[in-house]
Coordinates of C-alpha atoms and ligand atoms in Angstrom, one line a residue:
X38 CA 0.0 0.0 0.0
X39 CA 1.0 3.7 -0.9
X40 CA 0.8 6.9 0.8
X41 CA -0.2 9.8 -1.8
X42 CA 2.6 11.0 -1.7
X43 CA 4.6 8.0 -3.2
X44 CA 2.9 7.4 -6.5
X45 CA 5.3 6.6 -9.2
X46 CA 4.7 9.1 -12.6
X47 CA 5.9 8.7 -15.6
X48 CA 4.2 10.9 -18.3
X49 CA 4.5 9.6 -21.7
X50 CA 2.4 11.9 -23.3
X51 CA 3.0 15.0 -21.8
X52 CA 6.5 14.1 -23.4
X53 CA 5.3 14.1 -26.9
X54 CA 5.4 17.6 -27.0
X55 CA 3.8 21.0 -27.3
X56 CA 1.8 19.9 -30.6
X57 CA 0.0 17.2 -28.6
X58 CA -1.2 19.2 -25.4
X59 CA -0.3 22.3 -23.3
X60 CA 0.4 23.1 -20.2
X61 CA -2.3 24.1 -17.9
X62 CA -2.4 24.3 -14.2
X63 CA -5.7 23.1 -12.2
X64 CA -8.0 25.8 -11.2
X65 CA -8.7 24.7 -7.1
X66 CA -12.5 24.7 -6.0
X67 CA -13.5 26.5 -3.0
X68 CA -13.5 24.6 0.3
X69 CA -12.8 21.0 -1.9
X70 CA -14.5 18.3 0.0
X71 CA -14.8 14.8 -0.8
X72 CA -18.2 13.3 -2.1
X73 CA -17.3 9.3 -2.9
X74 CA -14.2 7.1 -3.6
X75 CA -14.1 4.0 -5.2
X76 CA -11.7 1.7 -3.6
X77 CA -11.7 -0.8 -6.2
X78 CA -10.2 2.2 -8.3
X79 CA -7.6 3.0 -5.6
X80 CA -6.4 -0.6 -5.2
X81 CA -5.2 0.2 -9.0
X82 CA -2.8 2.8 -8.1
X83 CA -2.1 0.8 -4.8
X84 CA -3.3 3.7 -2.9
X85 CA -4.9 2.5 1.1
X86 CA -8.5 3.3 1.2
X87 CA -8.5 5.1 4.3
X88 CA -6.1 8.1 2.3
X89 CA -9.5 9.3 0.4
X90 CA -10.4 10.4 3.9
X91 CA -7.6 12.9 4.1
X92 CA -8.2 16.9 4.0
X93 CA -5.0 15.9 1.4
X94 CA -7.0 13.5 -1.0
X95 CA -9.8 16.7 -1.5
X96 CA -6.9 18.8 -2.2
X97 CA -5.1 17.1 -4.6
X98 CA -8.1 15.9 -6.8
X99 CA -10.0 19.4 -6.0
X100 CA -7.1 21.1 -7.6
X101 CA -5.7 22.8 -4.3
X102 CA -2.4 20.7 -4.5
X103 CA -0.5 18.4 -7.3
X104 CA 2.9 16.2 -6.9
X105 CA 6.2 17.5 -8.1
X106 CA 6.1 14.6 -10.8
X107 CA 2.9 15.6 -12.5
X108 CA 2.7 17.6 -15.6
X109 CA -0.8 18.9 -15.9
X110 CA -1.9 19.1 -19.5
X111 CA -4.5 19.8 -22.1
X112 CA -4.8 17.1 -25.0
X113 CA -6.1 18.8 -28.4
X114 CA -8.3 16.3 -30.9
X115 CA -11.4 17.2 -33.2
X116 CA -14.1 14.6 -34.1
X117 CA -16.8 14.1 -35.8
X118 CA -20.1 15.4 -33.8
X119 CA -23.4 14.4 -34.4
X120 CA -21.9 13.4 -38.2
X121 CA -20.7 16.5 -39.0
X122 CA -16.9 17.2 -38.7
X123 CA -15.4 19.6 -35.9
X124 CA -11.9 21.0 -36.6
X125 CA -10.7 21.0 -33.0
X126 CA -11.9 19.9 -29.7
X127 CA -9.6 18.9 -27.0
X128 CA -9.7 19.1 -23.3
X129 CA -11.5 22.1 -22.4
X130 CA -12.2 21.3 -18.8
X131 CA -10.1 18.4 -17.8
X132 CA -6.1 17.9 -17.4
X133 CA -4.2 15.1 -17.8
X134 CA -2.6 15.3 -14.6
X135 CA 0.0 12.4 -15.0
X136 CA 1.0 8.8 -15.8
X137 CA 1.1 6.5 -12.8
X138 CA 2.2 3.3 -12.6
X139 CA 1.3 0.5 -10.4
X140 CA 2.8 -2.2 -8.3
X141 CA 1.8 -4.7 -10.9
X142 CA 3.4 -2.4 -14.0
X143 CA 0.2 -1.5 -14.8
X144 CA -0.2 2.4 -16.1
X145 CA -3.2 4.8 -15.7
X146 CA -3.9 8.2 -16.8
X147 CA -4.8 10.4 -13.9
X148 CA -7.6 13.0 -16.0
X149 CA -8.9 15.6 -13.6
X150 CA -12.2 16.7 -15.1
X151 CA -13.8 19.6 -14.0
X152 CA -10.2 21.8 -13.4
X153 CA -10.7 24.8 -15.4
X154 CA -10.4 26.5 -18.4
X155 CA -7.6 25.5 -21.0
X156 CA -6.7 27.0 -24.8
X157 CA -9.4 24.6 -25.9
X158 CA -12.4 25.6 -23.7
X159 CA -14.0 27.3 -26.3
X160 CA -17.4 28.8 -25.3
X161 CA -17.1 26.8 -21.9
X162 CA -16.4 27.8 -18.5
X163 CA -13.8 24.6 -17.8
X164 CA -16.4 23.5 -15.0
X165 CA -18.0 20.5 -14.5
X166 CA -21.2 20.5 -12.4
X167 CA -21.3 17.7 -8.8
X168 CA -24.7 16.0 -10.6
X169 CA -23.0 15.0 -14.0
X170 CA -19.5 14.1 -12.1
X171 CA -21.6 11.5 -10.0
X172 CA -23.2 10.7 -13.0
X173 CA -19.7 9.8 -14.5
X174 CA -18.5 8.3 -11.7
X175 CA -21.3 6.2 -11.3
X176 CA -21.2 4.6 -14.4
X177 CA -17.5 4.1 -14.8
X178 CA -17.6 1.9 -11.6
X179 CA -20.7 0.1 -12.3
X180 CA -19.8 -0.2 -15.9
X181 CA -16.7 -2.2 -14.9
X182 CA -18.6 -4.7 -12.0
X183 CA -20.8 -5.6 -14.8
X184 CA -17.3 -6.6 -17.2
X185 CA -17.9 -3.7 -19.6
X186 CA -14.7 -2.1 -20.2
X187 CA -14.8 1.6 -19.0
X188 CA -12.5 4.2 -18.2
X189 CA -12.7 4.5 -14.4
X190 CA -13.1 6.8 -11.5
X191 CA -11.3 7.3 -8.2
X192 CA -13.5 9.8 -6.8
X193 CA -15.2 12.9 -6.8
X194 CA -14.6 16.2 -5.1
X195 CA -17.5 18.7 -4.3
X196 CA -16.9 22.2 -3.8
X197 CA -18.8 25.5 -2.9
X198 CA -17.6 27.0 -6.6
X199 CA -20.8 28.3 -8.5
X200 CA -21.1 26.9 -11.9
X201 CA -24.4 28.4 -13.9
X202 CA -25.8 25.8 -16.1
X203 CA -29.5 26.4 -16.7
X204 CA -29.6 27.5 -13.2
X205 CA -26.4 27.8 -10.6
X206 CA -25.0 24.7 -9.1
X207 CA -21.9 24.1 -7.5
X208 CA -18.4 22.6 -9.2
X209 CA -17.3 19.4 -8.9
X210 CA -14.2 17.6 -10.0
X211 CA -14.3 13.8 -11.3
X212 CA -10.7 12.0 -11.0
X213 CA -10.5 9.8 -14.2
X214 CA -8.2 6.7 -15.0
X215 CA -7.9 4.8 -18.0
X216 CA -4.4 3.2 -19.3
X217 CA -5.0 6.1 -22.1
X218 CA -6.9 9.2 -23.0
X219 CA -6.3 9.0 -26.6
X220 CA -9.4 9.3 -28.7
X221 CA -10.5 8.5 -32.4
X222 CA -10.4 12.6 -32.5
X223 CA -6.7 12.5 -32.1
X224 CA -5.7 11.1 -34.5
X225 CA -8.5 12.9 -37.0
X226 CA -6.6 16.3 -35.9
X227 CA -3.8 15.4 -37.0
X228 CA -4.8 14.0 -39.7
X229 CA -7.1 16.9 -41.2
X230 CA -4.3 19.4 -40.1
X231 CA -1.9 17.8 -42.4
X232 CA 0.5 17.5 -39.7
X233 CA 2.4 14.2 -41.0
X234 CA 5.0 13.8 -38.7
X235 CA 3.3 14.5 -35.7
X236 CA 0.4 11.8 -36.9
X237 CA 3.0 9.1 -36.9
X238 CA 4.4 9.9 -33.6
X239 CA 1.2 9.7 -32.1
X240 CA 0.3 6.3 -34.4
X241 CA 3.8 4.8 -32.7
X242 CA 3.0 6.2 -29.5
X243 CA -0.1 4.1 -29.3
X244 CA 1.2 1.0 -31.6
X245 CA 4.0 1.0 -28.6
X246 CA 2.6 1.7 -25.3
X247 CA -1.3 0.1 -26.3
X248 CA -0.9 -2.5 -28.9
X249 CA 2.7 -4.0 -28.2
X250 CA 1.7 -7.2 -29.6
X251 CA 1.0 -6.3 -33.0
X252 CA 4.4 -5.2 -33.4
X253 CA 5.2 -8.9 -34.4
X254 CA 2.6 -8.3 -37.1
X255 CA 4.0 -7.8 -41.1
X256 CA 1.7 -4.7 -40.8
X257 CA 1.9 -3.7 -37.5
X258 CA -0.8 -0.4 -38.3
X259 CA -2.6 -2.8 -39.7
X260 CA -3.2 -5.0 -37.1
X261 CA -3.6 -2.5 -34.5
X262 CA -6.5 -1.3 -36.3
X263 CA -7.9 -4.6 -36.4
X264 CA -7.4 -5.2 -32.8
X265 CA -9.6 -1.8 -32.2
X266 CA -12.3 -2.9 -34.2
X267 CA -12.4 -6.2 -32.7
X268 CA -12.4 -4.7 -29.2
X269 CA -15.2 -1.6 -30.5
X270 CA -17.7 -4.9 -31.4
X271 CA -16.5 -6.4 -28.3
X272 CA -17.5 -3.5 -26.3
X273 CA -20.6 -2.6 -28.1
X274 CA -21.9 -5.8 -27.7
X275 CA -22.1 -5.9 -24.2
X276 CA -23.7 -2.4 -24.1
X277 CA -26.4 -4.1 -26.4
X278 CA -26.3 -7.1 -24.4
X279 CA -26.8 -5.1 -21.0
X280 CA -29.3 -2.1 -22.2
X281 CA -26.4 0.5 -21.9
X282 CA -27.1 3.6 -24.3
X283 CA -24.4 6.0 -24.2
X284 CA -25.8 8.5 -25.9
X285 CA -23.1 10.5 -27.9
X286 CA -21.4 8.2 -29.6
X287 CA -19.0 11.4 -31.8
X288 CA -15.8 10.2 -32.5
X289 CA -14.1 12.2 -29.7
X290 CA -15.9 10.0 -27.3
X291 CA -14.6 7.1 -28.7
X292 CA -11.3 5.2 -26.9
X293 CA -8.4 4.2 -29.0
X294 CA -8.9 1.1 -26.2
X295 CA -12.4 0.6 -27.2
X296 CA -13.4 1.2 -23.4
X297 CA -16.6 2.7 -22.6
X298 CA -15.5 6.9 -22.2
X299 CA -17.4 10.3 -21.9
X300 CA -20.4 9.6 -19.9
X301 CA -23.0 12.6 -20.9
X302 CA -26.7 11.6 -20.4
X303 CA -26.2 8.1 -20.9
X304 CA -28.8 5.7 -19.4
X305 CA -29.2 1.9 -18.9
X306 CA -32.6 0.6 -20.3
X307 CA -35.4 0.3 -17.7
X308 CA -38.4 -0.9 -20.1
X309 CA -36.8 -2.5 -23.0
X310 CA -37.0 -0.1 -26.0
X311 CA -34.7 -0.7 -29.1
X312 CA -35.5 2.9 -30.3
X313 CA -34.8 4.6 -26.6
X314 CA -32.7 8.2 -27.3
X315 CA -31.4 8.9 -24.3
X316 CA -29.9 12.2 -25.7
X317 CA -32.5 15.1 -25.5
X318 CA -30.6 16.7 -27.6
X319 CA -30.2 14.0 -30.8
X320 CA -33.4 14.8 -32.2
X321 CA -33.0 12.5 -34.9
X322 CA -32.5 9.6 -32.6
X323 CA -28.6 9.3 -34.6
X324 CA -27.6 7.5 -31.0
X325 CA -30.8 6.0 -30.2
X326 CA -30.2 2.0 -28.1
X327 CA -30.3 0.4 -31.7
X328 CA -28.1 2.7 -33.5
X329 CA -24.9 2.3 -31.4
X330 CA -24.4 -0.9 -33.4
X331 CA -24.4 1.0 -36.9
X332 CA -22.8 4.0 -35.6
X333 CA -19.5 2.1 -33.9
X334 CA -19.2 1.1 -37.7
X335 CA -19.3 4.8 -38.7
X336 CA -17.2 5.9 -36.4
X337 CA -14.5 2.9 -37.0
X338 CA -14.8 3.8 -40.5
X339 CA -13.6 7.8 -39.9
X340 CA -10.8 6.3 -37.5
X341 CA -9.9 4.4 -40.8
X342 CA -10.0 7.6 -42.9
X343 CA -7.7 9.3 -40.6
X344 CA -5.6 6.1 -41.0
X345 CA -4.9 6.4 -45.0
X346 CA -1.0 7.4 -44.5
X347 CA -0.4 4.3 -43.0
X348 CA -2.5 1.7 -44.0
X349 CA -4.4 0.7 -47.5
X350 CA -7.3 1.7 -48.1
X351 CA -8.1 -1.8 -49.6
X352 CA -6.9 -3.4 -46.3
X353 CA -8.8 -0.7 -44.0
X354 CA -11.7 -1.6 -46.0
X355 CA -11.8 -5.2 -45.5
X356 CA -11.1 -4.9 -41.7
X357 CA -14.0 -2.9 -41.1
X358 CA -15.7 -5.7 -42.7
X359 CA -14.8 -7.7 -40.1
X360 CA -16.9 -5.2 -37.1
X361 CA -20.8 -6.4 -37.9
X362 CA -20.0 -10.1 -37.8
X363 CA -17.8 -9.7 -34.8
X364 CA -20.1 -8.0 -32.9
X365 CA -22.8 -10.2 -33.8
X366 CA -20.8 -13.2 -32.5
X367 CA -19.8 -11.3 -29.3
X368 CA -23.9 -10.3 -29.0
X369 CA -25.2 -13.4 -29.8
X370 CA -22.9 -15.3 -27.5
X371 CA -23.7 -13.3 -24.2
X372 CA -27.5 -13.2 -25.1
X373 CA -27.4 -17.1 -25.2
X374 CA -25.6 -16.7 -22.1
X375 CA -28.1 -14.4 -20.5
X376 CA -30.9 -16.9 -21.3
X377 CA -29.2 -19.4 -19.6
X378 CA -27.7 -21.6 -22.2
X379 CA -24.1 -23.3 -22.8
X380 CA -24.5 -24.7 -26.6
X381 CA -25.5 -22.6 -29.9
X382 CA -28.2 -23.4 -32.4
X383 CA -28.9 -22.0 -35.1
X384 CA -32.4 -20.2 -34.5
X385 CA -30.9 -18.6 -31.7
X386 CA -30.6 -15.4 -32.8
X387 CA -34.5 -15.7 -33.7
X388 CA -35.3 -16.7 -30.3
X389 CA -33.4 -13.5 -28.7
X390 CA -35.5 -11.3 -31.5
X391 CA -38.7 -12.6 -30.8
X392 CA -38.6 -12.3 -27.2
X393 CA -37.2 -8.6 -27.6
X394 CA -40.1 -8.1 -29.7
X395 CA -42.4 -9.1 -27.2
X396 CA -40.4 -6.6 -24.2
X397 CA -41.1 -3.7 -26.3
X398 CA -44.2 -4.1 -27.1
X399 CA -45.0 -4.7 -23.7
X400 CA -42.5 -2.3 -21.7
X401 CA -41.0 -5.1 -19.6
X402 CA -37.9 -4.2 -17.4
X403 CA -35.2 -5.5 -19.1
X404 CA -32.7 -6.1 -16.0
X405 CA -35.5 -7.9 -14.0
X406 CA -36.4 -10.2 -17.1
X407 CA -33.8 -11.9 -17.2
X408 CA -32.2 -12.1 -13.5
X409 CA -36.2 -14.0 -13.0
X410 CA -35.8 -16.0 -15.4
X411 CA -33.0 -17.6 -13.5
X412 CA -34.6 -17.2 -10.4
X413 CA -36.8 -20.8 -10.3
X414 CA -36.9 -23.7 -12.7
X415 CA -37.5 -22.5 -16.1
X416 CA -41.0 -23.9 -16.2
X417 CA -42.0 -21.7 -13.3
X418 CA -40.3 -18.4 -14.2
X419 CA -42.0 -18.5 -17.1
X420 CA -45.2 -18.8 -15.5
X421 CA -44.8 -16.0 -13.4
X422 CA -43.3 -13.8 -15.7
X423 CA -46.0 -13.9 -18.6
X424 CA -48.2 -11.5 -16.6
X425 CA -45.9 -9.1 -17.4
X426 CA -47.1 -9.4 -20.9
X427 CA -49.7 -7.9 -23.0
X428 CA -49.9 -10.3 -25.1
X429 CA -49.8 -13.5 -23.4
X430 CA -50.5 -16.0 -26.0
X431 CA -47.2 -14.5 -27.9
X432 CA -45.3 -14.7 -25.0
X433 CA -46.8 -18.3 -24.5
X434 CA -45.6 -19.5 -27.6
X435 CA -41.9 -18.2 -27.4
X436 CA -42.0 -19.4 -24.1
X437 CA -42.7 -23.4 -25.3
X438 CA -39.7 -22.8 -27.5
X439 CA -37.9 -21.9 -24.9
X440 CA -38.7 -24.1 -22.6
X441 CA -37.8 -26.9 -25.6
X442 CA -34.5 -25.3 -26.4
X443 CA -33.8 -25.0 -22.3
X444 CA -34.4 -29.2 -22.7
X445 CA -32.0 -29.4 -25.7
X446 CA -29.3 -27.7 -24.1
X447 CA -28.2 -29.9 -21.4
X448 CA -28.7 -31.8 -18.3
X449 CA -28.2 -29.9 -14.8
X450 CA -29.9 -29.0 -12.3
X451 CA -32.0 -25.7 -11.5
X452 CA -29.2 -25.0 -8.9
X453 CA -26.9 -25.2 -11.4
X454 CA -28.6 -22.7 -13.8
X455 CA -29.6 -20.2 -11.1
X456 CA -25.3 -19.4 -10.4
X457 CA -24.6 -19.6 -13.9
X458 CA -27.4 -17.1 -14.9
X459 CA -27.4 -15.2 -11.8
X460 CA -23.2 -15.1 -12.7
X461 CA -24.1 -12.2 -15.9
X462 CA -27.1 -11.0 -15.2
X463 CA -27.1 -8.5 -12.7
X464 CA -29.8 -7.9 -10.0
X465 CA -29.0 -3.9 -9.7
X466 CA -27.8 -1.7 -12.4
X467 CA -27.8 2.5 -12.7
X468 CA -31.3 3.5 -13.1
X469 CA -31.3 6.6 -14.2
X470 CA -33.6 7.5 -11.3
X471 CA -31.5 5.8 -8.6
X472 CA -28.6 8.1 -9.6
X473 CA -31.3 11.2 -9.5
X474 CA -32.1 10.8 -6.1
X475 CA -28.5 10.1 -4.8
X476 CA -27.8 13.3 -6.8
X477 CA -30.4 15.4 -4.9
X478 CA -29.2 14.0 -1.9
X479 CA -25.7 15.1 -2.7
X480 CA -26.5 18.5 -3.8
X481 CA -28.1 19.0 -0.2
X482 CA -24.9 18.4 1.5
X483 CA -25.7 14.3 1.9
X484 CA -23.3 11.9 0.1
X485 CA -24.7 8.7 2.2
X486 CA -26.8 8.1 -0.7
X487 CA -24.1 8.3 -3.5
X488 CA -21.9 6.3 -1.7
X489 CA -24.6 3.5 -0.9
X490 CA -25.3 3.5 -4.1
X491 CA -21.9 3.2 -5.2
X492 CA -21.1 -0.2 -2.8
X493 CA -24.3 -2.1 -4.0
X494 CA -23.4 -1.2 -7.7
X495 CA -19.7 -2.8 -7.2
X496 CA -21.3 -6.1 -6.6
X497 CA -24.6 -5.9 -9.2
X498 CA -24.7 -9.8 -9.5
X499 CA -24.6 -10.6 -6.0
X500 CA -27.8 -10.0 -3.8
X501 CA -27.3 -7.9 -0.8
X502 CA -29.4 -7.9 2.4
X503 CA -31.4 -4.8 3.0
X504 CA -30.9 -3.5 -0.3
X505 CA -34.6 -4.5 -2.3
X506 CA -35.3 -1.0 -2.7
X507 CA -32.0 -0.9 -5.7
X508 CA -33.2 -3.7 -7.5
X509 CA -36.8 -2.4 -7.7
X510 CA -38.4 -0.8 -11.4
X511 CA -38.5 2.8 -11.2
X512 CA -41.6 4.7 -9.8
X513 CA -43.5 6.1 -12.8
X514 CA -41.9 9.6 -12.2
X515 CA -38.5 7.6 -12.8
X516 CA -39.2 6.4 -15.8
X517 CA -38.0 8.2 -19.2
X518 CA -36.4 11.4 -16.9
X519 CA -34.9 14.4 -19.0
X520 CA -31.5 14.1 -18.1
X521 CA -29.3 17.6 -18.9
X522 CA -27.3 17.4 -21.3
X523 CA -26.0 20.4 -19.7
X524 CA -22.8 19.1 -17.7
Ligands
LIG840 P1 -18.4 16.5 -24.2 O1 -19.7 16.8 -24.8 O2 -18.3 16.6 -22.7 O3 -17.8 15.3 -24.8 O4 -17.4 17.8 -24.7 C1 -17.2 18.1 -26.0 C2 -16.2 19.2 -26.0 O5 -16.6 20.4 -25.3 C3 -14.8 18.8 -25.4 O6 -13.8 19.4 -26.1 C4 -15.0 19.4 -24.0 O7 -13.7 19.6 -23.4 C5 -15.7 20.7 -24.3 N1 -16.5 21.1 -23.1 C6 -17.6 20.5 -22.6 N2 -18.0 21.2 -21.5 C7 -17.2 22.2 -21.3 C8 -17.1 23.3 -20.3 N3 -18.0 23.4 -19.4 N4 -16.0 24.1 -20.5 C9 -15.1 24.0 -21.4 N5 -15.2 23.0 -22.4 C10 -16.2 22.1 -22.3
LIG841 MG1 -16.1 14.4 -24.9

């Protein structure tokens, strides 16, 4: 275990250079206090627990303080937004504070969001609000307990700083880790700037320090890309699988790790609905739940553009091929998995689309499905669950496949089926109204509620006494919420 004091930095891309980010020192919040921590997050930079408790730990991650070894800086990048293109972007309210490395050689970005303005804050006032840094933290953590991969979050500071959004609320800071911050947008800036040399650095930064193994590759570039297509079905996939929308899906929210980064008004699926827009603002649903799958395509495919000086576009071409078939695979394989069953057929994938069919029509939970389903033999969670059907004799009939295919499968016992299925899926996941009220709780001075929430999302497949009231479906004024996109 560390103190604070003894992380180990070494800041790879701060040493790029002055064409990749600048300089920028953290703006402090006023009287920095600290609202949760994950300690799952601070076992990864082998940092004790107890240290988040410290008037220190609000002081370092509320900008007050920094170490000796950090180099704060602002990234630049550009992306595509909402489709359209967007010269430059970059960090316009968060700081790469440093590069730490772990006991077990592991290295994370430490991104301070919320820490002032930088050159590439634009119209913005480099703030980020305490409602949508919960938000983010939130969802990192619980992201990763489910297996998503996510960017994380070690905690986040409150402050009494005023920040006017649509009406004044108070600053927060988020502290952000991922092994990297690099985005699709980076490399689209410096591809669309026509800045060569500077491209490749960063292309043999990421080939070096990310994708080491496809070094032994004939085309290194090559595979590298292929690698973070694979892991962009991989990913997208499991938000399908899960009910996860992100919600602005523009290539500068898009990992060059094919993690799950940005969180804005993201929102897991309560009632399953393929067309759900969580975004108030994507009036033309462009990252509506059942877009994401077409859209990680699109946005692979202007990662490719940017990727012309290295790699052919006959070859680029042909590995994007590979993205709807991989992520089928992945999708297919953990909605098999969430039903329950061990071999493959054929008319699975029919037998996952007629039952989604039947949710949306119906506005059935989609967590609660499934984690009943497991609950009691499957004869007898089907019985129960058909009331939750409109149209029952539909239901009826996919259930008798079901049940048939359940028969086909293999031989164990109900015991046996409960762990596995209880084993992916989860019993609690972030309702978008769960997070509201441990939000209002928050902004009232009361992080009890956050931090509750926090604990019981770290463990979602595992049921946990005294805690019925998380797994419940939201009260009707938490269903469909207009989340800010305001953050
Ligand atoms: P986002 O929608 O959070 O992904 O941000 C898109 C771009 O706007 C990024 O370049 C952000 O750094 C920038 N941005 C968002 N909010 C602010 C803010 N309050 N102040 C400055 N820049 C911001
Ligand atoms: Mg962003």
């Amino acid at each position: 275990m560390k103190a604070l004091d003894e992380l180990t930095f070494d800041n790879r891309f701060a040493r790029l250079g002055d064409a990749f980010s600048t300089h920028v020192l953290p703006e402090p919040l006023d009287a920095p206090r600290l609202v949760v921590a994950s300690d799952a997050a601070m076992a990864l930079l082998d940092l004790d627990p107890a240290v988040a408790e410290t008037p220190v730990f609000a002081e370092l991650f509320g900008g007050h303080k920094l170490w000796a070894e950090a180099e704060p800086r602002a990234m630049v990048y550009s992306g595509h937004q909402f489709g359209g293109y967007t010269p430059q972007l970059g960090d316009g309210r968060g700081l790469l504070l440093g590069e730490v490395y772990n006991a077990a050689g592991e290295h994370w970005d430490l991104h301070l969001k919320g820490a002032g303005m930088t050159p590439y804050s634009r119209m913005g006032d480099g703030r980020a609000v305490l409602r949508s840094s919960i938000r983010e933290f939130l969802a990192s953590e619980a992201l990763h307990a489910l297996g998503i991969p996510s960017s994380r979050a070690l905690c986040v500071i409150g402050s009494d700083t005023p920040v006017w959004r649509e009406k004044q609320e108070r600053g927060a800071m988020v502290l952000r880790m991922a092994p990297s911050h690099i985005r699709f947008g980076h490399f689209e800036y410096f591809y669309y700037t026509k800045k060569p040399e500077q491209q490749a650095l960063l292309a043999e930064h990421v080939l070096n320090l990310h994708y080491p193994e496809c070094r032994e590759q004939p085309e290194p570039y090559l595979a590298m890309f292929r690698e973070i297509v694979e892991r962009n079905a991989e990913l997208i996939a499991k938000w399908q699988a899960y009910g996860f929308c992100h919600g602005v899906m523009n290539t500068d929210n898009m990992s060059i790790l094919g993690i799950t980064f940005d969180f804005g008004p993201f929102a897991f699926l309560d009632d399953f609905d393929a067309h759900f827009i969580c975004n108030h603002s994507d009036h033309e649903g462009r990252y509506s739940f059942s877009n994401q799958v077409p859209i990680g395509q699109w946005n692979l495919s202007a990662l490719a553009q940017a990727l012309t000086p290295f790699i052919s576009v006959d070859a680029l071409k042909e590995t994007l091929g590979l993205y709807l078939p991989l992520y089928q695979a992945n999708y297919l394989d953990l909605m098999r998995r969430r039903l329950g069953l061990t071999t493959a057929e054929d008319d699975d994938q029919k037998l996952v689309e007629r039952l989604l069919k039947l949710m949306q029509n119906s506005g059935v939970d989609y967590t609660l499905f499934f984690r009943r389903l497991g609950d009691e033999s499957t004869a007898l969670a089907v019985a129960k669950l058909r009331d939750d059907f409109v149209d029952r004799a539909g239901f009826d009939a996919w259930a008798e496949l079901y049940k048939a295919r359940v028969e086909r499968d293999g031989d164990y016992t109900q015991e046996q089926r409960r762990e596995r299925m209880h084993g992916v899926n989860p019993l609690y996941i972030l309702r978008n109204y769960l997070a509201q009220n441990a939000i209002a709780a928050a902004e009232s001075g009361d992080y009890s509620e956050v931090r509750r929430l926090h604990e019981v999302l770290s463990k979602p497949f595992e049921e946990q006494a005294g805690m019925e009231q998380y797994a419940q479906r939201p009260p009707d004024w938490g269903k469909h919420l207009e989340i800010s996109c305001s953050s």
